[in-house]
């Protein structure tokens, strides 16, 4: 029977990452989830680095939609930002970065991620969250 494992290796120029875990009868599903979340975090960061878009321009568009403020985010901030995010005007601005339909679609998703993060809305589970969960679960 072959060994069960998760193994992710990447090398591009000076960037190198290796994340792996051997899976046996003592490996919990939570530990597997933590490694997978860590891989997802790495991929999410590096994908942006390898895309040909001007990220400064994209952040400037995000600033027009919503600039992060101190304190609690209000409901009207969220609804206003989402309205601006989905507006034809925003799509037109994305066209100044890339004029292809596919490029604008990628940029729209990157912009959505930036704006939602600024609003305090995240959808990704971070490896550290799972790590803390594992620690708390073991302490019980």
Tab-separated table of N, CA and C in Angstrom:
chain	number	residue	atom	x	y	z
A	1	UNK	N	0.844	-1.186	0.000
A	1	UNK	CA	0.000	0.000	0.000
A	1	UNK	C	0.886	1.246	0.000
A	2	UNK	N	0.510	2.225	-0.816
A	2	UNK	CA	1.343	3.428	-0.889
A	2	UNK	C	1.090	4.339	0.314
A	3	UNK	N	2.105	5.077	0.631
A	3	UNK	CA	2.058	5.984	1.774
A	3	UNK	C	1.105	7.146	1.477
A	4	UNK	N	0.264	7.489	2.432
A	4	UNK	CA	-0.616	8.642	2.277
A	4	UNK	C	0.136	9.888	2.712
A	5	UNK	N	-0.014	10.950	1.922
A	5	UNK	CA	0.682	12.196	2.251
A	5	UNK	C	0.097	13.344	1.438
A	6	UNK	N	0.415	14.535	1.880
A	6	UNK	CA	0.168	15.753	1.116
A	6	UNK	C	1.535	16.369	0.930
A	7	UNK	N	1.834	16.734	-0.303
A	7	UNK	CA	3.140	17.311	-0.584
A	7	UNK	C	2.969	18.412	-1.623
A	8	UNK	N	3.411	19.603	-1.280
A	8	UNK	CA	3.366	20.736	-2.195
A	8	UNK	C	4.761	21.343	-2.248
A	9	UNK	N	5.337	21.383	-3.430
A	9	UNK	CA	6.646	21.997	-3.638
A	9	UNK	C	6.536	22.959	-4.819
A	10	UNK	N	7.149	24.113	-4.682
A	10	UNK	CA	7.177	25.074	-5.788
A	10	UNK	C	8.513	25.801	-5.765
A	11	UNK	N	9.058	26.045	-6.961
A	11	UNK	CA	10.298	26.802	-7.082
A	11	UNK	C	10.199	27.639	-8.342
A	12	UNK	N	10.399	28.937	-8.177
A	12	UNK	CA	10.421	29.876	-9.293
A	12	UNK	C	11.413	30.962	-8.933
A	13	UNK	N	12.530	30.973	-9.633
A	13	UNK	CA	13.568	31.941	-9.298
A	13	UNK	C	14.054	31.724	-7.879
A	14	UNK	N	14.055	32.787	-7.079
A	14	UNK	CA	14.513	32.692	-5.691
A	14	UNK	C	13.413	32.217	-4.747
A	15	UNK	N	12.199	32.119	-5.258
A	15	UNK	CA	11.079	31.678	-4.425
A	15	UNK	C	11.016	30.164	-4.399
A	16	UNK	N	10.996	29.626	-3.199
A	16	UNK	CA	10.861	28.188	-3.024
A	16	UNK	C	9.991	27.938	-1.792
A	17	UNK	N	9.070	27.018	-1.936
A	17	UNK	CA	8.237	26.644	-0.795
A	17	UNK	C	7.996	25.143	-0.844
A	18	UNK	N	7.970	24.550	0.331
A	18	UNK	CA	7.672	23.132	0.454
A	18	UNK	C	6.790	22.946	1.678
A	19	UNK	N	5.653	22.326	1.463
A	19	UNK	CA	4.740	22.041	2.567
A	19	UNK	C	4.315	20.601	2.407
A	20	UNK	N	4.498	19.846	3.472
A	20	UNK	CA	4.138	18.431	3.368
A	20	UNK	C	3.773	17.871	4.725
A	21	UNK	N	3.028	16.781	4.650
A	21	UNK	CA	2.645	16.060	5.853
A	21	UNK	C	2.470	14.590	5.462
A	22	UNK	N	3.037	13.725	6.276
A	22	UNK	CA	2.796	12.287	6.111
A	22	UNK	C	1.553	11.966	6.920
A	23	UNK	N	0.688	11.189	6.320
A	23	UNK	CA	-0.579	10.878	6.966
A	23	UNK	C	-0.552	9.423	7.436
A	24	UNK	N	-0.806	9.260	8.723
A	24	UNK	CA	-0.906	7.909	9.281
A	24	UNK	C	-2.132	7.856	10.189
A	25	UNK	N	-2.266	6.774	10.924
A	25	UNK	CA	-3.445	6.598	11.776
A	25	UNK	C	-3.522	7.628	12.902
A	26	UNK	N	-2.407	8.306	13.212
A	26	UNK	CA	-2.391	9.312	14.276
A	26	UNK	C	-2.628	10.731	13.754
A	27	UNK	N	-2.688	10.904	12.456
A	27	UNK	CA	-2.873	12.229	11.861
A	27	UNK	C	-4.360	12.580	11.882
A	28	UNK	N	-4.660	13.700	12.494
A	28	UNK	CA	-6.071	14.109	12.574
A	28	UNK	C	-6.495	14.834	11.292
A	29	UNK	N	-7.769	14.837	11.062
A	29	UNK	CA	-8.312	15.579	9.917
A	29	UNK	C	-8.026	17.073	10.058
A	30	UNK	N	-8.004	17.557	11.292
A	30	UNK	CA	-7.713	18.973	11.532
A	30	UNK	C	-6.278	19.318	11.114
A	31	UNK	N	-5.348	18.414	11.353
A	31	UNK	CA	-3.962	18.635	10.935
A	31	UNK	C	-3.863	18.673	9.412
A	32	UNK	N	-4.599	17.811	8.758
A	32	UNK	CA	-4.630	17.814	7.293
A	32	UNK	C	-5.225	19.134	6.798
A	33	UNK	N	-6.308	19.573	7.420
A	33	UNK	CA	-6.945	20.845	7.047
A	33	UNK	C	-5.981	22.014	7.228
A	34	UNK	N	-5.181	21.982	8.309
A	34	UNK	CA	-4.216	23.060	8.558
A	34	UNK	C	-3.190	23.136	7.438
A	35	UNK	N	-2.671	22.012	7.001
A	35	UNK	CA	-1.681	22.004	5.918
A	35	UNK	C	-2.316	22.505	4.625
A	36	UNK	N	-3.523	22.039	4.334
A	36	UNK	CA	-4.210	22.482	3.122
A	36	UNK	C	-4.491	23.986	3.152
A	37	UNK	N	-4.889	24.502	4.316
A	37	UNK	CA	-5.123	25.943	4.449
A	37	UNK	C	-3.824	26.720	4.250
A	38	UNK	N	-2.733	26.200	4.755
A	38	UNK	CA	-1.432	26.842	4.589
A	38	UNK	C	-1.029	26.892	3.112
A	39	UNK	N	-1.294	25.805	2.401
A	39	UNK	CA	-1.000	25.767	0.960
A	39	UNK	C	-1.865	26.800	0.241
A	40	UNK	N	-3.151	26.860	0.608
A	40	UNK	CA	-4.056	27.826	-0.023
A	40	UNK	C	-3.592	29.262	0.216
A	41	UNK	N	-3.146	29.563	1.434
A	41	UNK	CA	-2.641	30.911	1.737
A	41	UNK	C	-1.448	31.250	0.852
A	42	UNK	N	-0.518	30.326	0.742
A	42	UNK	CA	0.671	30.534	-0.087
A	42	UNK	C	0.271	30.779	-1.536
A	43	UNK	N	-0.628	29.957	-2.041
A	43	UNK	CA	-1.066	30.103	-3.428
A	43	UNK	C	-1.757	31.436	-3.650
A	44	UNK	N	-2.593	31.831	-2.738
A	44	UNK	CA	-3.332	33.083	-2.866
A	44	UNK	C	-2.397	34.285	-2.969
A	45	UNK	N	-1.346	34.274	-2.174
A	45	UNK	CA	-0.364	35.370	-2.204
A	45	UNK	C	0.439	35.339	-3.499
A	46	UNK	N	0.942	34.168	-3.844
A	46	UNK	CA	1.851	34.065	-4.995
A	46	UNK	C	1.144	34.224	-6.328
A	47	UNK	N	-0.109	33.823	-6.424
A	47	UNK	CA	-0.837	34.006	-7.685
A	47	UNK	C	-0.808	35.476	-8.076
A	48	UNK	N	-1.038	36.350	-7.120
A	48	UNK	CA	-1.037	37.801	-7.391
A	48	UNK	C	0.332	38.266	-7.866
A	49	UNK	N	1.381	37.689	-7.312
A	49	UNK	CA	2.741	38.079	-7.703
A	49	UNK	C	3.051	37.736	-9.151
A	50	UNK	N	2.414	36.690	-9.666
A	50	UNK	CA	2.725	36.239	-11.015
A	50	UNK	C	1.760	36.764	-12.075
A	51	UNK	N	0.721	37.456	-11.670
A	51	UNK	CA	-0.192	38.048	-12.644
A	51	UNK	C	0.411	39.351	-13.184
A	52	UNK	N	0.111	39.698	-14.426
A	52	UNK	CA	0.766	40.846	-15.063
A	52	UNK	C	0.099	42.194	-14.791
A	53	UNK	N	-0.719	42.289	-13.770
A	53	UNK	CA	-1.496	43.496	-13.542
A	53	UNK	C	-0.789	44.475	-12.607
A	54	UNK	N	-1.090	45.755	-12.797
A	54	UNK	CA	-0.566	46.813	-11.935
A	54	UNK	C	-1.392	46.822	-10.648
A	55	UNK	N	-0.852	46.202	-9.620
A	55	UNK	CA	-1.584	46.068	-8.359
A	55	UNK	C	-1.757	47.409	-7.636
A	56	UNK	N	-0.842	48.351	-7.894
A	56	UNK	CA	-0.994	49.691	-7.292
A	56	UNK	C	-2.237	50.375	-7.848
A	57	UNK	N	-2.441	50.258	-9.148
A	57	UNK	CA	-3.651	50.829	-9.763
A	57	UNK	C	-4.896	50.154	-9.207
A	58	UNK	N	-4.817	48.844	-9.016
A	58	UNK	CA	-5.959	48.119	-8.476
A	58	UNK	C	-6.256	48.565	-7.047
A	59	UNK	N	-5.220	48.765	-6.252
A	59	UNK	CA	-5.424	49.250	-4.879
A	59	UNK	C	-5.999	50.676	-4.878
A	60	UNK	N	-5.609	51.474	-5.863
A	60	UNK	CA	-6.159	52.833	-5.968
A	60	UNK	C	-7.661	52.781	-6.278
A	61	UNK	N	-8.058	51.850	-7.125
A	61	UNK	CA	-9.485	51.669	-7.406
A	61	UNK	C	-10.201	51.203	-6.131
A	62	UNK	N	-9.566	50.318	-5.392
A	62	UNK	CA	-10.134	49.847	-4.120
A	62	UNK	C	-10.290	51.017	-3.143
A	63	UNK	N	-9.329	51.939	-3.146
A	63	UNK	CA	-9.417	53.124	-2.278
A	63	UNK	C	-10.648	53.969	-2.599
A	64	UNK	N	-10.987	54.047	-3.899
A	64	UNK	CA	-12.170	54.806	-4.308
A	64	UNK	C	-13.453	54.119	-3.848
A	65	UNK	N	-13.396	52.819	-3.728
A	65	UNK	CA	-14.577	52.055	-3.307
A	65	UNK	C	-14.723	52.095	-1.792
A	66	UNK	N	-13.612	51.799	-1.082
A	66	UNK	CA	-13.649	51.820	0.377
A	66	UNK	C	-12.238	51.841	0.926
A	67	UNK	N	-11.946	52.876	1.709
A	67	UNK	CA	-10.668	52.931	2.409
A	67	UNK	C	-10.908	52.475	3.836
A	68	UNK	N	-10.061	51.589	4.301
A	68	UNK	CA	-10.210	51.052	5.653
A	68	UNK	C	-10.099	52.178	6.670
A	69	UNK	N	-11.029	52.157	7.616
A	69	UNK	CA	-11.059	53.165	8.675
A	69	UNK	C	-10.910	52.476	10.018
A	70	UNK	N	-10.570	53.254	11.013
A	70	UNK	CA	-10.526	52.705	12.366
A	70	UNK	C	-11.944	52.576	12.874
A	71	UNK	N	-12.136	51.608	13.726
A	71	UNK	CA	-13.459	51.419	14.310
A	71	UNK	C	-14.293	50.413	13.549
A	72	UNK	N	-15.519	50.331	13.979
A	72	UNK	CA	-16.461	49.344	13.445
A	72	UNK	C	-16.934	49.755	12.051
A	73	UNK	N	-17.036	48.768	11.173
A	73	UNK	CA	-17.557	49.001	9.831
A	73	UNK	C	-19.077	49.037	9.925
A	74	UNK	N	-19.667	50.087	9.349
A	74	UNK	CA	-21.120	50.239	9.405
A	74	UNK	C	-21.770	49.512	8.239
A	75	UNK	N	-23.043	49.158	8.427
A	75	UNK	CA	-23.786	48.468	7.372
A	75	UNK	C	-23.831	49.285	6.089
A	76	UNK	N	-23.987	50.589	6.220
A	76	UNK	CA	-24.041	51.443	5.018
A	76	UNK	C	-22.688	51.481	4.293
A	77	UNK	N	-21.604	51.309	5.037
A	77	UNK	CA	-20.283	51.208	4.395
A	77	UNK	C	-20.219	49.944	3.542
A	78	UNK	N	-20.727	48.857	4.094
A	78	UNK	CA	-20.706	47.582	3.380
A	78	UNK	C	-21.581	47.649	2.135
A	79	UNK	N	-22.816	48.111	2.296
A	79	UNK	CA	-23.716	48.163	1.140
A	79	UNK	C	-23.202	49.149	0.091
A	80	UNK	N	-22.661	50.274	0.526
A	80	UNK	CA	-22.112	51.255	-0.421
A	80	UNK	C	-20.923	50.697	-1.182
A	81	UNK	N	-20.050	50.009	-0.468
A	81	UNK	CA	-18.867	49.430	-1.116
A	81	UNK	C	-19.268	48.349	-2.111
A	82	UNK	N	-20.229	47.511	-1.729
A	82	UNK	CA	-20.667	46.446	-2.634
A	82	UNK	C	-21.339	47.028	-3.879
A	83	UNK	N	-22.108	48.087	-3.702
A	83	UNK	CA	-22.742	48.741	-4.854
A	83	UNK	C	-21.686	49.287	-5.807
A	84	UNK	N	-20.681	49.964	-5.261
A	84	UNK	CA	-19.600	50.505	-6.094
A	84	UNK	C	-18.802	49.380	-6.757
A	85	UNK	N	-18.581	48.313	-6.010
A	85	UNK	CA	-17.811	47.179	-6.512
A	85	UNK	C	-18.463	46.572	-7.746
A	86	UNK	N	-19.784	46.482	-7.754
A	86	UNK	CA	-20.519	45.854	-8.848
A	86	UNK	C	-20.924	46.847	-9.950
A	87	UNK	N	-20.526	48.104	-9.825
A	87	UNK	CA	-20.989	49.120	-10.776
A	87	UNK	C	-20.248	49.054	-12.115
A	88	UNK	N	-20.932	49.473	-13.192
A	88	UNK	CA	-20.276	49.542	-14.503
A	88	UNK	C	-19.072	50.495	-14.495
A	89	UNK	N	-19.143	51.523	-13.655
A	89	UNK	CA	-18.026	52.469	-13.546
A	89	UNK	C	-16.754	51.796	-13.054
A	90	UNK	N	-16.904	50.887	-12.111
A	90	UNK	CA	-15.747	50.146	-11.599
A	90	UNK	C	-15.185	49.239	-12.684
A	91	UNK	N	-16.078	48.571	-13.410
A	91	UNK	CA	-15.630	47.702	-14.503
A	91	UNK	C	-14.865	48.526	-15.543
A	92	UNK	N	-15.340	49.712	-15.801
A	92	UNK	CA	-14.664	50.599	-16.766
A	92	UNK	C	-13.266	50.971	-16.257
A	93	UNK	N	-13.156	51.245	-14.970
A	93	UNK	CA	-11.847	51.573	-14.380
A	93	UNK	C	-10.889	50.385	-14.477
A	94	UNK	N	-11.421	49.179	-14.299
A	94	UNK	CA	-10.583	47.983	-14.422
A	94	UNK	C	-10.039	47.862	-15.841
A	95	UNK	N	-10.781	48.388	-16.807
A	95	UNK	CA	-10.344	48.391	-18.196
A	95	UNK	C	-9.100	49.232	-18.429
A	96	UNK	N	-8.786	50.129	-17.492
A	96	UNK	CA	-7.544	50.912	-17.621
A	96	UNK	C	-6.322	50.077	-17.238
A	97	UNK	N	-6.563	48.970	-16.549
A	97	UNK	CA	-5.472	48.072	-16.165
A	97	UNK	C	-5.307	46.972	-17.216
A	98	UNK	N	-6.440	46.423	-17.668
A	98	UNK	CA	-6.405	45.401	-18.716
A	98	UNK	C	-7.716	45.497	-19.486
A	99	UNK	N	-7.637	45.514	-20.803
A	99	UNK	CA	-8.851	45.719	-21.589
A	99	UNK	C	-9.504	44.438	-22.088
A	100	UNK	N	-8.961	43.289	-21.731
A	100	UNK	CA	-9.593	42.038	-22.150
A	100	UNK	C	-10.701	41.662	-21.169
A	101	UNK	N	-11.703	40.966	-21.674
A	101	UNK	CA	-12.804	40.508	-20.824
A	101	UNK	C	-12.277	39.614	-19.708
A	102	UNK	N	-11.375	38.713	-20.065
A	102	UNK	CA	-10.823	37.768	-19.086
A	102	UNK	C	-9.976	38.487	-18.032
A	103	UNK	N	-9.187	39.445	-18.471
A	103	UNK	CA	-8.361	40.216	-17.539
A	103	UNK	C	-9.212	40.995	-16.556
A	104	UNK	N	-10.269	41.624	-17.069
A	104	UNK	CA	-11.166	42.382	-16.192
A	104	UNK	C	-11.866	41.459	-15.194
A	105	UNK	N	-12.175	40.257	-15.623
A	105	UNK	CA	-12.827	39.302	-14.717
A	105	UNK	C	-11.876	38.905	-13.575
A	106	UNK	N	-10.621	38.671	-13.900
A	106	UNK	CA	-9.620	38.366	-12.866
A	106	UNK	C	-9.456	39.562	-11.937
A	107	UNK	N	-9.326	40.747	-12.520
A	107	UNK	CA	-9.161	41.970	-11.726
A	107	UNK	C	-10.359	42.213	-10.821
A	108	UNK	N	-11.553	41.922	-11.307
A	108	UNK	CA	-12.768	42.113	-10.509
A	108	UNK	C	-12.727	41.223	-9.270
A	109	UNK	N	-12.243	40.005	-9.447
A	109	UNK	CA	-12.162	39.093	-8.294
A	109	UNK	C	-11.091	39.525	-7.307
A	110	UNK	N	-9.960	39.991	-7.824
A	110	UNK	CA	-8.908	40.503	-6.941
A	110	UNK	C	-9.400	41.729	-6.180
A	111	UNK	N	-10.094	42.617	-6.889
A	111	UNK	CA	-10.637	43.826	-6.272
A	111	UNK	C	-11.666	43.468	-5.201
A	112	UNK	N	-12.515	42.509	-5.485
A	112	UNK	CA	-13.513	42.065	-4.511
A	112	UNK	C	-12.836	41.563	-3.243
A	113	UNK	N	-11.780	40.782	-3.422
A	113	UNK	CA	-11.035	40.267	-2.264
A	113	UNK	C	-10.451	41.408	-1.434
A	114	UNK	N	-9.865	42.407	-2.098
A	114	UNK	CA	-9.270	43.554	-1.394
A	114	UNK	C	-10.337	44.305	-0.605
A	115	UNK	N	-11.450	44.626	-1.270
A	115	UNK	CA	-12.506	45.421	-0.634
A	115	UNK	C	-13.144	44.662	0.524
A	116	UNK	N	-13.451	43.391	0.317
A	116	UNK	CA	-14.063	42.615	1.400
A	116	UNK	C	-13.136	42.515	2.606
A	117	UNK	N	-11.863	42.332	2.348
A	117	UNK	CA	-10.895	42.278	3.445
A	117	UNK	C	-10.891	43.587	4.227
A	118	UNK	N	-10.928	44.708	3.508
A	118	UNK	CA	-10.975	46.019	4.173
A	118	UNK	C	-12.237	46.190	5.002
A	119	UNK	N	-13.324	45.571	4.539
A	119	UNK	CA	-14.593	45.646	5.268
A	119	UNK	C	-14.640	44.670	6.438
A	120	UNK	N	-13.611	43.850	6.568
A	120	UNK	CA	-13.558	42.875	7.653
A	120	UNK	C	-14.300	41.595	7.332
A	121	UNK	N	-14.535	41.358	6.041
A	121	UNK	CA	-15.240	40.150	5.614
A	121	UNK	C	-14.232	39.241	4.918
A	122	UNK	N	-14.007	38.085	5.517
A	122	UNK	CA	-13.096	37.133	4.899
A	122	UNK	C	-13.803	35.802	4.733
A	123	UNK	N	-13.407	35.089	3.696
A	123	UNK	CA	-14.044	33.801	3.447
A	123	UNK	C	-13.063	32.636	3.546
A	124	UNK	N	-11.800	32.950	3.664
A	124	UNK	CA	-10.790	31.891	3.715
A	124	UNK	C	-10.475	31.532	5.160
A	125	UNK	N	-10.257	30.253	5.359
A	125	UNK	CA	-9.882	29.764	6.686
A	125	UNK	C	-8.355	29.746	6.738
A	126	UNK	N	-7.803	30.471	7.686
A	126	UNK	CA	-6.345	30.577	7.792
A	126	UNK	C	-5.777	29.403	8.585
A	127	UNK	N	-4.558	29.021	8.215
A	127	UNK	CA	-3.885	27.906	8.892
A	127	UNK	C	-3.746	28.176	10.390
A	128	UNK	N	-3.463	29.424	10.774
A	128	UNK	CA	-3.299	29.754	12.197
A	128	UNK	C	-4.597	29.557	12.973
A	129	UNK	N	-5.726	29.815	12.316
A	129	UNK	CA	-7.016	29.597	12.974
A	129	UNK	C	-7.193	28.114	13.303
A	130	UNK	N	-6.855	27.281	12.346
A	130	UNK	CA	-6.987	25.838	12.548
A	130	UNK	C	-6.003	25.373	13.619
A	131	UNK	N	-4.793	25.944	13.589
A	131	UNK	CA	-3.783	25.606	14.593
A	131	UNK	C	-4.288	25.927	16.001
A	132	UNK	N	-4.883	27.104	16.162
A	132	UNK	CA	-5.426	27.487	17.468
A	132	UNK	C	-6.573	26.564	17.865
A	133	UNK	N	-7.382	26.192	16.897
A	133	UNK	CA	-8.493	25.279	17.163
A	133	UNK	C	-7.960	23.932	17.662
A	134	UNK	N	-6.904	23.439	16.991
A	134	UNK	CA	-6.311	22.158	17.388
A	134	UNK	C	-5.782	22.258	18.822
A	135	UNK	N	-5.086	23.349	19.137
A	135	UNK	CA	-4.528	23.536	20.469
A	135	UNK	C	-5.626	23.553	21.535
A	136	UNK	N	-6.718	24.290	21.252
A	136	UNK	CA	-7.829	24.390	22.213
A	136	UNK	C	-8.520	23.046	22.370
A	137	UNK	N	-8.660	22.324	21.277
A	137	UNK	CA	-9.310	21.012	21.324
A	137	UNK	C	-8.513	20.014	22.157
A	138	UNK	N	-7.193	20.077	22.038
A	138	UNK	CA	-6.320	19.169	22.792
A	138	UNK	C	-6.311	19.527	24.270
A	139	UNK	N	-6.551	20.796	24.595
A	139	UNK	CA	-6.512	21.249	25.979
A	139	UNK	C	-7.755	20.820	26.765
A	140	UNK	N	-8.787	20.425	26.053
A	140	UNK	CA	-10.030	20.035	26.730
A	140	UNK	C	-9.878	18.749	27.504
